[in-house]
XYZ file of C-alpha atoms in Angstrom:
662
model
C -12.530 51.991 51.873
C -9.596 54.200 50.260
C -7.276 53.598 52.594
C -7.696 49.751 51.757
C -7.306 49.961 48.915
C -4.771 52.611 48.789
C -3.084 49.879 50.510
C -3.573 47.262 48.358
C -2.756 49.138 45.677
C 0.742 50.151 46.491
C 1.619 46.387 47.463
C 1.057 44.836 44.650
C 2.523 47.445 42.303
C 5.724 47.626 44.218
C 5.613 43.660 44.022
C 4.946 43.370 40.344
C 7.754 45.756 40.089
C 10.129 43.845 41.718
C 9.699 40.338 40.273
C 10.033 42.270 36.643
C 13.348 43.767 37.686
C 14.203 40.661 39.201
C 13.265 38.714 35.613
C 15.126 40.838 33.240
C 17.962 41.446 35.343
C 18.153 37.466 35.759
C 17.962 37.441 32.258
C 20.854 40.057 31.992
C 23.108 37.575 34.108
C 22.303 34.773 31.585
C 22.785 37.130 28.687
C 26.063 38.263 29.429
C 27.868 34.215 30.375
C 26.130 33.256 27.274
C 27.870 35.874 24.937
C 30.965 36.867 27.079
C 33.943 34.923 28.265
C 34.296 34.039 31.819
C 38.101 34.714 31.484
C 37.276 38.415 29.834
C 34.896 39.116 32.508
C 36.932 37.993 35.825
C 39.492 40.720 34.304
C 37.664 43.631 34.679
C 35.090 42.651 37.722
C 34.444 46.746 38.458
C 33.258 46.618 34.971
C 30.903 43.361 35.568
C 29.485 44.893 39.210
C 29.174 48.345 37.363
C 27.133 46.339 34.511
C 24.883 45.011 37.144
C 24.363 48.307 38.982
C 23.525 49.942 35.952
C 21.731 47.280 34.401
C 19.816 47.021 37.889
C 18.976 50.803 37.626
C 17.590 50.663 33.930
C 15.649 47.398 34.716
C 13.806 49.595 37.250
C 13.276 52.113 34.982
C 11.310 50.270 32.635
C 9.448 48.252 35.591
C 8.188 51.403 37.096
C 6.900 53.014 33.415
C 5.202 49.269 32.466
C 3.151 49.339 35.925
C 2.760 53.244 35.578
C -1.044 52.967 33.382
C -1.897 50.627 36.462
C -1.428 52.615 39.268
C -2.250 55.617 38.090
C -5.896 53.570 37.032
C -5.857 52.568 40.940
C -5.156 55.902 42.087
C -7.910 57.578 40.683
C -10.322 54.727 41.251
C -9.108 53.932 44.731
C -12.042 56.486 46.775
C -14.935 54.719 44.203
C -16.451 51.725 43.662
C -14.894 51.230 40.121
C -12.172 50.062 42.419
C -12.989 46.866 41.249
C -12.065 47.012 37.937
C -8.407 47.075 39.351
C -9.045 43.193 39.979
C -10.043 42.750 36.839
C -7.242 44.411 35.478
C -4.788 43.299 37.187
C -4.227 39.777 36.288
C -4.648 40.648 32.574
C -1.990 43.619 32.794
C 0.541 41.733 34.753
C 0.254 38.366 32.270
C 0.659 40.586 29.156
C 3.807 42.976 31.044
C 5.693 39.689 32.377
C 5.237 37.958 28.745
C 6.154 41.175 26.982
C 9.387 40.968 29.180
C 11.019 37.094 29.031
C 9.811 37.366 25.454
C 11.580 40.474 24.181
C 14.477 39.868 26.318
C 14.932 36.377 24.700
C 14.278 37.742 21.311
C 17.286 40.415 22.652
C 19.781 37.296 23.273
C 19.222 35.929 19.789
C 19.429 39.820 17.751
C 23.071 39.853 19.277
C 23.860 36.744 18.296
C 22.764 38.144 14.643
C 24.219 41.379 14.589
C 26.840 41.471 17.745
C 24.491 44.383 19.231
C 21.382 45.295 21.137
C 18.779 45.767 19.329
C 19.489 48.862 17.409
C 18.373 50.819 14.505
C 18.640 47.921 11.772
C 16.061 45.705 13.254
C 13.878 48.041 11.092
C 14.652 46.079 8.153
C 11.825 43.472 9.731
C 9.349 45.817 8.653
C 11.277 47.711 5.780
C 12.903 44.293 4.303
C 11.189 41.862 2.946
C 9.283 40.591 5.819
C 7.876 37.052 4.960
C 11.858 36.292 4.120
C 12.622 37.723 7.105
C 10.065 35.934 9.103
C 10.460 32.938 8.121
C 14.795 32.852 8.642
C 14.029 33.464 11.890
C 11.354 30.671 11.649
C 13.933 28.479 10.421
C 17.252 29.791 12.559
C 15.525 30.133 15.710
C 14.092 27.965 18.651
C 10.889 29.838 18.435
C 8.458 27.138 19.632
C 10.754 26.436 22.475
C 11.472 29.798 23.423
C 7.383 30.728 23.231
C 7.218 28.044 26.029
C 10.088 29.527 27.887
C 8.374 32.669 27.869
C 4.786 31.300 28.452
C 6.056 29.501 31.415
C 7.831 31.917 32.843
C 5.191 34.541 32.877
C 2.551 32.184 34.201
C 4.870 31.464 37.306
C 4.939 34.819 37.632
C 1.229 35.648 37.029
C 0.323 33.208 39.891
C 2.953 34.513 42.485
C 0.723 37.907 41.195
C -2.016 36.509 42.000
C -1.925 34.662 45.069
C -0.395 37.997 46.985
C -3.462 39.932 44.866
C -6.083 37.258 46.959
C -4.607 37.499 49.741
C -4.096 41.539 49.864
C -8.319 41.721 48.596
C -9.313 39.792 52.009
C -6.904 41.951 54.146
C -8.082 44.558 56.101
C -6.037 47.295 57.771
C -6.855 49.618 60.815
C -7.859 53.173 59.351
C -5.113 55.734 59.816
C -5.112 59.387 60.253
C -5.049 61.386 56.766
C -1.996 62.649 56.477
C -0.244 59.303 57.141
C -2.291 58.138 53.971
C -1.358 60.952 51.759
C 2.482 60.453 52.815
C 2.400 57.691 51.667
C 0.733 58.493 48.184
C 3.185 61.057 47.648
C 5.913 59.126 48.712
C 4.720 56.589 46.226
C 4.297 58.321 43.872
C 7.674 60.220 44.113
C 9.877 57.240 44.667
C 7.943 55.935 40.871
C 9.266 59.402 39.484
C 13.253 58.794 40.710
C 12.702 55.228 39.407
C 11.246 55.810 36.602
C 13.658 58.465 35.454
C 16.263 56.737 36.743
C 18.439 59.094 38.916
C 18.179 62.134 41.176
C 20.713 63.930 39.794
C 20.302 66.805 37.091
C 20.658 64.263 34.178
C 18.051 61.274 34.109
C 19.754 57.584 33.105
C 20.672 57.536 29.643
C 21.874 55.840 26.680
C 25.156 56.671 27.600
C 24.977 55.479 30.761
C 25.358 51.781 29.263
C 29.548 52.249 28.368
C 30.495 50.639 31.383
C 33.703 49.009 30.006
C 36.440 48.731 27.616
C 35.129 45.295 27.210
C 32.215 45.499 24.830
C 29.776 42.561 25.761
C 29.344 44.136 28.998
C 28.339 47.569 27.143
C 25.945 45.807 25.017
C 24.079 43.971 27.732
C 24.039 46.628 30.036
C 20.763 48.177 28.696
C 17.865 46.011 28.627
C 15.967 44.782 25.581
C 13.131 47.626 26.048
C 15.796 50.364 26.307
C 17.261 49.073 23.618
C 14.047 49.287 21.455
C 13.264 52.678 22.755
C 16.865 53.782 21.447
C 16.350 52.298 18.353
C 13.018 53.787 17.607
C 14.226 57.322 18.380
C 17.393 56.663 16.094
C 14.972 55.300 13.963
C 12.499 58.418 13.878
C 15.681 60.926 14.138
C 17.106 59.313 10.672
C 14.492 60.738 8.285
C 14.696 64.104 9.356
C 16.658 66.896 7.126
C 17.399 70.102 7.278
C 19.487 72.712 5.363
C 22.966 73.735 6.713
C 24.623 76.779 6.297
C 27.131 76.691 3.908
C 29.956 77.807 6.300
C 28.887 75.244 8.565
C 29.793 72.324 5.850
C 32.707 74.029 4.301
C 34.304 73.973 8.020
C 33.566 70.511 8.604
C 34.643 69.297 4.888
C 38.335 71.620 5.682
C 39.247 70.065 8.965
C 37.910 66.074 7.777
C 38.846 66.328 3.819
C 41.987 68.953 3.934
C 39.893 71.111 1.634
C 36.575 73.393 1.580
C 34.378 70.674 -0.782
C 34.076 67.130 -1.143
C 34.585 67.643 -5.037
C 37.558 65.654 -6.813
C 39.282 65.057 -9.954
C 40.230 62.003 -12.171
C 43.721 62.353 -13.819
C 43.119 63.165 -17.670
C 44.298 59.925 -19.113
C 44.323 59.642 -23.435
C 43.683 55.979 -23.612
C 40.858 55.628 -21.248
C 39.355 58.496 -22.813
C 39.825 56.428 -26.238
C 39.020 53.086 -24.364
C 36.135 53.113 -21.819
C 36.043 50.066 -19.934
C 33.202 48.111 -18.526
C 32.718 48.536 -14.760
C 31.759 45.985 -12.560
C 31.443 45.814 -8.686
C 29.457 43.284 -6.651
C 28.502 43.822 -3.555
C 28.347 40.746 -1.863
C 25.860 39.388 0.784
C 28.034 38.637 4.271
C 31.435 38.432 2.295
C 32.989 38.661 6.354
C 36.536 38.595 6.563
C 35.618 36.931 10.287
C 34.656 34.006 8.226
C 37.764 34.521 5.645
C 40.410 34.322 8.010
C 39.075 30.374 8.423
C 40.012 29.870 4.713
C 43.524 27.978 3.653
C 42.813 26.397 0.498
C 43.195 23.242 1.303
C 40.749 21.341 3.954
C 38.780 24.226 4.361
C 38.340 26.213 1.241
C 36.514 29.670 1.427
C 36.896 30.767 -2.254
C 36.402 28.107 -4.456
C 37.295 29.069 -8.038
C 37.639 33.048 -6.825
C 40.903 32.051 -5.245
C 43.668 32.277 -8.105
C 41.809 35.567 -8.800
C 41.805 36.462 -5.287
C 45.904 35.505 -5.127
C 46.948 37.691 -8.350
C 44.758 40.365 -8.663
C 44.632 43.236 -6.285
C 42.950 42.647 -2.996
C 42.603 44.015 0.254
C 41.580 42.996 3.518
C 42.363 46.144 5.711
C 38.969 46.743 5.044
C 35.898 47.901 6.627
C 32.163 48.342 5.127
C 30.310 51.485 5.456
C 28.355 49.944 8.452
C 27.072 46.834 9.491
C 23.583 46.598 7.005
C 23.278 46.093 3.815
C 20.909 49.154 3.061
C 23.189 51.345 4.994
C 26.687 49.985 3.312
C 25.092 50.756 -0.123
C 23.213 54.353 0.506
C 26.657 55.025 2.041
C 28.911 54.123 -0.208
C 26.941 54.988 -3.327
C 25.174 58.336 -1.837
C 27.944 59.644 1.259
C 24.802 59.598 3.739
C 24.586 57.838 7.477
C 20.547 57.942 6.565
C 19.287 54.218 5.528
C 15.819 55.360 5.291
C 16.769 58.110 1.902
C 15.574 55.039 -0.552
C 11.942 54.171 1.309
C 11.178 57.533 2.835
C 9.328 60.576 2.238
C 12.652 61.758 0.410
C 12.590 59.111 -2.558
C 11.896 61.066 -5.180
C 14.689 63.775 -4.205
C 18.002 63.616 -6.448
C 21.216 63.501 -5.512
C 23.632 65.302 -7.334
C 26.895 63.681 -5.510
C 25.442 59.837 -6.454
C 28.299 57.642 -7.014
C 26.962 56.798 -10.731
C 26.818 60.471 -11.858
C 30.124 60.817 -13.503
C 29.638 57.564 -15.425
C 26.285 58.799 -17.041
C 28.553 61.959 -17.785
C 30.673 60.038 -19.406
C 28.219 58.467 -21.572
C 27.916 54.944 -19.632
C 24.754 53.169 -19.287
C 24.057 52.422 -15.495
C 22.751 48.747 -14.340
C 21.839 47.650 -11.363
C 21.281 43.923 -10.665
C 20.053 42.030 -7.198
C 19.056 38.787 -6.709
C 16.522 39.789 -4.658
C 12.972 41.250 -4.750
C 12.501 44.507 -6.831
C 10.783 46.244 -3.884
C 13.589 45.785 -1.106
C 13.843 49.183 0.679
C 12.478 50.644 -2.645
C 15.394 50.215 -4.956
C 13.362 49.645 -8.391
C 12.092 52.906 -7.827
C 15.199 54.959 -5.920
C 17.920 53.701 -7.991
C 16.622 55.582 -11.025
C 16.432 57.797 -9.504
C 20.297 58.237 -8.702
C 21.538 57.840 -12.339
C 20.284 53.956 -12.918
C 19.535 53.703 -16.275
C 18.348 49.893 -16.474
C 17.183 47.971 -12.757
C 17.172 44.186 -12.970
C 15.860 41.681 -10.000
C 15.209 38.119 -9.512
C 11.894 38.258 -11.419
C 14.059 39.572 -14.591
C 16.998 36.476 -13.563
C 13.763 33.824 -13.809
C 12.879 35.023 -16.732
C 16.490 35.180 -18.490
C 17.412 31.569 -17.101
C 14.343 29.885 -16.615
C 16.300 26.645 -14.819
C 17.407 29.052 -11.613
C 13.801 28.997 -10.121
C 14.374 25.751 -8.939
C 17.416 26.694 -6.925
C 16.058 30.019 -5.490
C 16.472 30.565 -1.740
C 14.448 32.451 0.944
C 15.620 35.928 -0.468
C 16.122 35.343 -3.936
C 18.065 34.439 -7.238
C 21.214 32.041 -6.283
C 24.027 33.902 -7.108
C 25.478 32.071 -9.972
C 22.462 32.861 -12.174
C 23.010 36.389 -11.146
C 26.282 37.056 -12.591
C 25.162 35.191 -15.437
C 22.608 38.025 -15.950
C 25.631 40.285 -15.994
C 27.809 38.360 -18.121
C 24.732 38.346 -20.389
C 23.951 41.987 -20.464
C 27.944 42.739 -20.428
C 28.164 41.000 -23.486
C 24.967 42.192 -24.898
C 25.505 46.153 -25.011
C 27.572 47.670 -27.155
C 28.007 51.102 -25.157
C 30.491 50.701 -22.176
C 28.546 50.191 -19.130
C 28.671 50.399 -15.363
C 27.192 47.316 -13.571
C 26.805 46.955 -9.671
C 25.648 43.255 -8.768
C 23.888 42.702 -5.358
C 23.862 38.966 -4.351
C 21.779 37.300 -1.943
C 22.287 33.760 -1.248
C 25.390 34.402 1.137
C 22.271 34.928 4.073
C 20.612 33.327 6.231
C 19.157 30.121 6.405
C 22.422 29.188 4.603
C 21.336 27.326 1.920
C 23.392 26.346 -1.284
C 21.006 25.386 -3.963
C 20.992 21.618 -5.250
C 23.036 21.839 -8.089
C 26.254 22.902 -6.293
C 28.576 20.460 -5.086
C 30.602 21.955 -2.248
C 34.530 21.743 -2.296
C 36.163 20.859 0.908
C 34.552 22.134 3.797
C 36.157 20.977 7.436
C 34.762 23.248 10.541
C 37.092 23.846 13.595
C 36.027 23.449 17.199
C 37.091 27.216 17.551
C 34.874 28.674 14.405
C 31.982 26.606 16.068
C 32.297 27.927 19.642
C 32.083 31.149 17.736
C 28.801 30.612 15.725
C 27.332 28.563 19.004
C 26.558 26.325 16.562
C 26.983 22.588 15.540
C 29.083 21.258 12.933
C 26.263 20.502 10.803
C 25.258 23.780 11.114
C 28.243 25.332 11.227
C 29.332 24.048 7.838
C 26.030 25.167 6.056
C 27.939 28.606 6.927
C 30.913 27.927 5.397
C 29.705 26.136 2.248
C 27.268 28.945 1.567
C 30.097 31.392 1.684
C 32.214 28.694 -0.369
C 29.245 28.937 -2.730
C 29.037 32.464 -3.436
C 32.382 33.074 -3.543
C 32.537 30.536 -6.222
C 30.269 32.357 -8.415
C 32.229 35.123 -8.367
C 34.724 33.532 -9.447
C 32.952 31.712 -12.500
C 31.812 35.107 -13.490
C 35.168 36.516 -13.483
C 36.872 33.695 -15.145
C 34.286 33.404 -17.895
C 35.040 37.651 -18.487
C 38.350 36.645 -18.506
C 38.210 34.041 -20.971
C 36.112 36.385 -23.621
C 36.309 39.047 -25.698
C 35.664 41.282 -22.560
C 39.068 40.485 -21.112
C 41.152 43.628 -22.046
C 38.124 46.142 -21.518
C 36.286 45.021 -18.238
C 37.098 46.421 -14.542
C 35.348 43.944 -12.211
C 35.648 44.313 -8.158
C 33.772 42.939 -5.466
C 33.444 43.010 -1.396
C 30.972 42.429 0.785
C 28.497 44.544 2.439
C 29.263 43.833 5.969
C 30.136 41.000 8.217
C 29.350 37.799 8.544
C 26.825 37.481 11.669
C 26.219 34.550 13.519
C 29.774 35.364 14.626
C 31.189 36.068 17.913
C 33.551 38.979 18.773
C 36.094 38.813 21.205
C 37.485 42.172 22.598
C 39.983 43.345 22.158
C 41.322 40.106 20.262
C 39.049 40.080 17.281
C 39.140 44.450 16.841
C 40.407 43.525 13.255
C 38.871 40.765 12.223
C 35.368 40.979 13.615
C 33.745 43.616 11.116
C 36.074 43.948 7.822
C 35.201 42.746 4.390
C 38.027 41.864 1.792
C 37.910 44.319 -1.216
C 39.173 42.716 -4.939
C 40.103 44.607 -8.150
C 40.772 43.244 -11.520
C 42.025 45.867 -13.537
C 43.046 44.709 -17.368
C 46.640 44.958 -18.421
C 46.117 47.341 -21.245
C 44.575 49.810 -18.382
C 47.401 49.101 -15.859
C 50.217 50.113 -18.375
C 48.641 52.845 -19.264
C 47.448 54.349 -16.030
C 50.285 55.124 -12.740
C 49.377 52.637 -10.043
C 51.292 51.008 -6.741
C 49.974 48.499 -4.950
C 50.521 47.538 -1.283
C 48.107 45.423 -0.008
C 47.830 46.054 3.366
C 46.575 49.807 2.993
C 43.918 51.154 5.206
C 40.287 51.164 3.279
C 36.711 51.451 3.280
C 33.426 51.527 0.995
C 33.951 54.626 0.593
C 37.265 54.129 -1.370
C 35.974 51.730 -3.613
C 34.463 53.705 -6.513
C 37.233 56.636 -6.293
C 39.336 53.874 -7.347
C 37.426 52.978 -10.057
C 36.793 56.230 -11.760
C 40.408 56.298 -11.450
C 41.212 53.137 -13.778
C 37.974 54.363 -16.065
C 37.514 57.745 -16.387
C 39.729 60.022 -17.969
C 39.949 64.039 -15.878
C 35.922 63.035 -14.631
C 34.395 64.805 -11.405
C 33.186 63.403 -8.511
C 31.725 63.707 -5.073
C 33.469 61.393 -2.254
C 33.931 62.269 1.476
C 37.283 61.119 1.414
C 37.777 58.204 -0.496
C 40.727 58.199 -2.377
C 42.055 55.615 -5.222
C 43.337 52.969 -3.410
C 46.438 52.135 -5.773
C 47.678 55.719 -6.040
C 51.436 56.091 -6.297
C 51.662 57.754 -2.987
C 49.062 57.105 -0.239
C 47.559 59.845 1.404
C 49.171 60.782 4.796
C 47.224 59.598 7.112
C 44.623 57.061 6.022
C 41.746 55.899 7.655
C 38.772 53.708 7.511
C 35.372 53.116 10.180
C 32.181 51.397 10.535
C 30.186 49.720 13.866
C 32.036 51.797 16.171
C 35.633 50.119 14.843
C 38.176 52.560 13.173
C 41.446 51.104 10.826
C 44.429 53.554 11.273
C 47.975 52.519 9.523
C 48.966 52.163 13.483
C 45.993 50.016 14.333
C 42.468 49.652 15.508
C 40.189 51.378 17.969
C 36.959 51.276 19.397
C 34.247 54.331 20.088
C 33.896 52.470 23.868
C 37.416 53.860 24.367
C 38.760 55.968 21.398
C 41.589 57.256 23.314
C 43.116 53.725 23.162
C 44.292 52.336 20.056
C 45.199 48.401 19.839
C 48.471 48.214 17.210
C 48.776 45.633 14.582
C 50.736 42.550 15.279
C 52.804 42.699 11.826
C 52.402 44.762 8.624
C 50.694 41.850 6.639
C 47.767 40.687 8.610
C 44.477 41.752 10.630
C 45.656 40.849 14.040
C 46.327 42.962 17.116
C 48.347 43.455 20.090
C 45.647 42.450 23.530
C 47.402 45.881 24.688
C 46.458 49.179 24.088
C 48.443 52.165 23.339
C 47.164 56.280 23.298
C 45.268 56.972 19.852
C 46.737 60.289 18.341
C 43.583 60.560 16.044
C 40.650 59.578 18.861
C 37.895 61.264 16.763
C 38.243 60.730 13.058
C 35.210 58.598 12.957
C 33.247 60.553 15.270
C 34.185 64.108 13.216
C 33.654 61.968 9.529
C 30.231 61.296 10.768
C 29.505 64.819 11.331
C 30.398 65.721 7.905
C 28.131 62.789 6.486
C 25.064 64.326 8.585
C 26.240 68.124 7.165
C 26.905 66.789 3.555
C 23.323 64.434 3.113
C 21.176 67.145 4.823
C 23.014 69.655 2.157
C 21.816 67.522 -0.765
C 17.996 66.769 0.532
C 17.613 70.526 1.744
C 20.638 72.548 0.372
C 22.282 75.665 2.516
C 20.519 78.199 3.819
C 21.671 81.591 4.879
C 23.729 82.569 8.504
């Protein structure tokens, strides 16, 4: 009985491992050619083959781990009458594993279409964001029913194969063999299982860095299967919540290396005019205002700026500009608190005040600090977290609906329409008698991309190129364009209202996107310059400019970390502030080696590099736009993003836990 059971068990386990591996490996190929460019893949055939090989090893690793509990249970029960439990468990267990295999893989594909990455730490937004809004967006944007049916039919097919084989095995008997042969069979199965689950026979197991197989980024994204990507995201999310004290020596050494000074403390110039005339300061963080779509704007047939156009073209604007990260909350905490840990607003440290908060210089200068979001007040716990970090008044969608009852009719899945978010900001600016610093977070330009019914969009023509990039029909692509235009128009109307009012001479207005427009595919290296970029717009009243030293160069490299240092420079006199290398983008003399980085992409005056091959950099094609050359050259500064990230880690740990003795 024992030998028969062992033979049946090992055969069915290896069959299940094989079927599961083939399933996810085939999906990888479908995934690759759905998101990849065949001509690009053809140019990197060796990398493509390596992706298949490494990916297959990843798949075997997951498959063996998935069926390990069944193998272990079977081995334990093989010599007993309880082995019949295995007969009952195999069908249920197999069905669940197969269904998860195809469902999670499909989910990974649609996640990539949205975020241009396999499952990563941002996926935890499903729990930490407005969960009902996320689920509604998924229901509206993705073919969940069709994909569920595909998952179910695929699962049933594999399930029937497994049941058929098991039924034949269960009837079969084998001649009795010597004990040592059976022992060797068991030992070989366990050893093989261990090696495959480890993914390697070498010193180190198969790890995340093995997925980096090519300079063609698509291959790096498809090489790991969805399950490993989930596990890596889980591990990163878990690590992100832990803080420890750091040594002052380590921090100062890294600060000196990255910043050229031992601490991240800076000062604005003394300005007598600003001391006597403190301006209001507004910064709007615009949902999904990505340059990757803005490059389609031409003002006539495809108008993506609306009423923002005259301001964008006549005030200061920067496009060689990157967001802090690829996610909204990540960009917020990076920009405001210099943190590379997105959970600080809603984790166990949510009540810890940070002395490096970007709001504090305004508080010290006598400003009232106001935060307005068009979304839920409980999103990432901002209602309770922002006051801890220096915000005096916090407003959200409920306050907008109360102030403007008509806005309820035009609300979207994610909150109040942008025009009313800006109307509340304008109302507060006009009502306050003391100088105010207002930060606005918009919501409308977000899937499921729906403009309010009271808005008539301007001219929009969607190109074939754009539809290919978004893998959408012309109708659905146009919705994305129109929502982008609506949001830009709401910002433009707000700026016009301020400029046409008595606030014109004493209100600074700035805006930038929180991250790239998603659902827009990336071709490497062609799109390196535009794929993750966001614009930065800045209006400084003429009265302030007349009393300030400045120089505008639209092609200066910049990022979110430069926004507040720039605002400080035109609003605060002789003020102390904290920044991890941010600088005034309108300084008369720019820093010698400016850089910006986000989501693996780094901008320098020379060109653009990507973390998959940081030793190579793709030069800018010219002085003005974001196009890069297709051929790379050696990168003279390949590790600036890595070192800056290390400094961020040391900084936020020192803010949370302080410094410890050597």
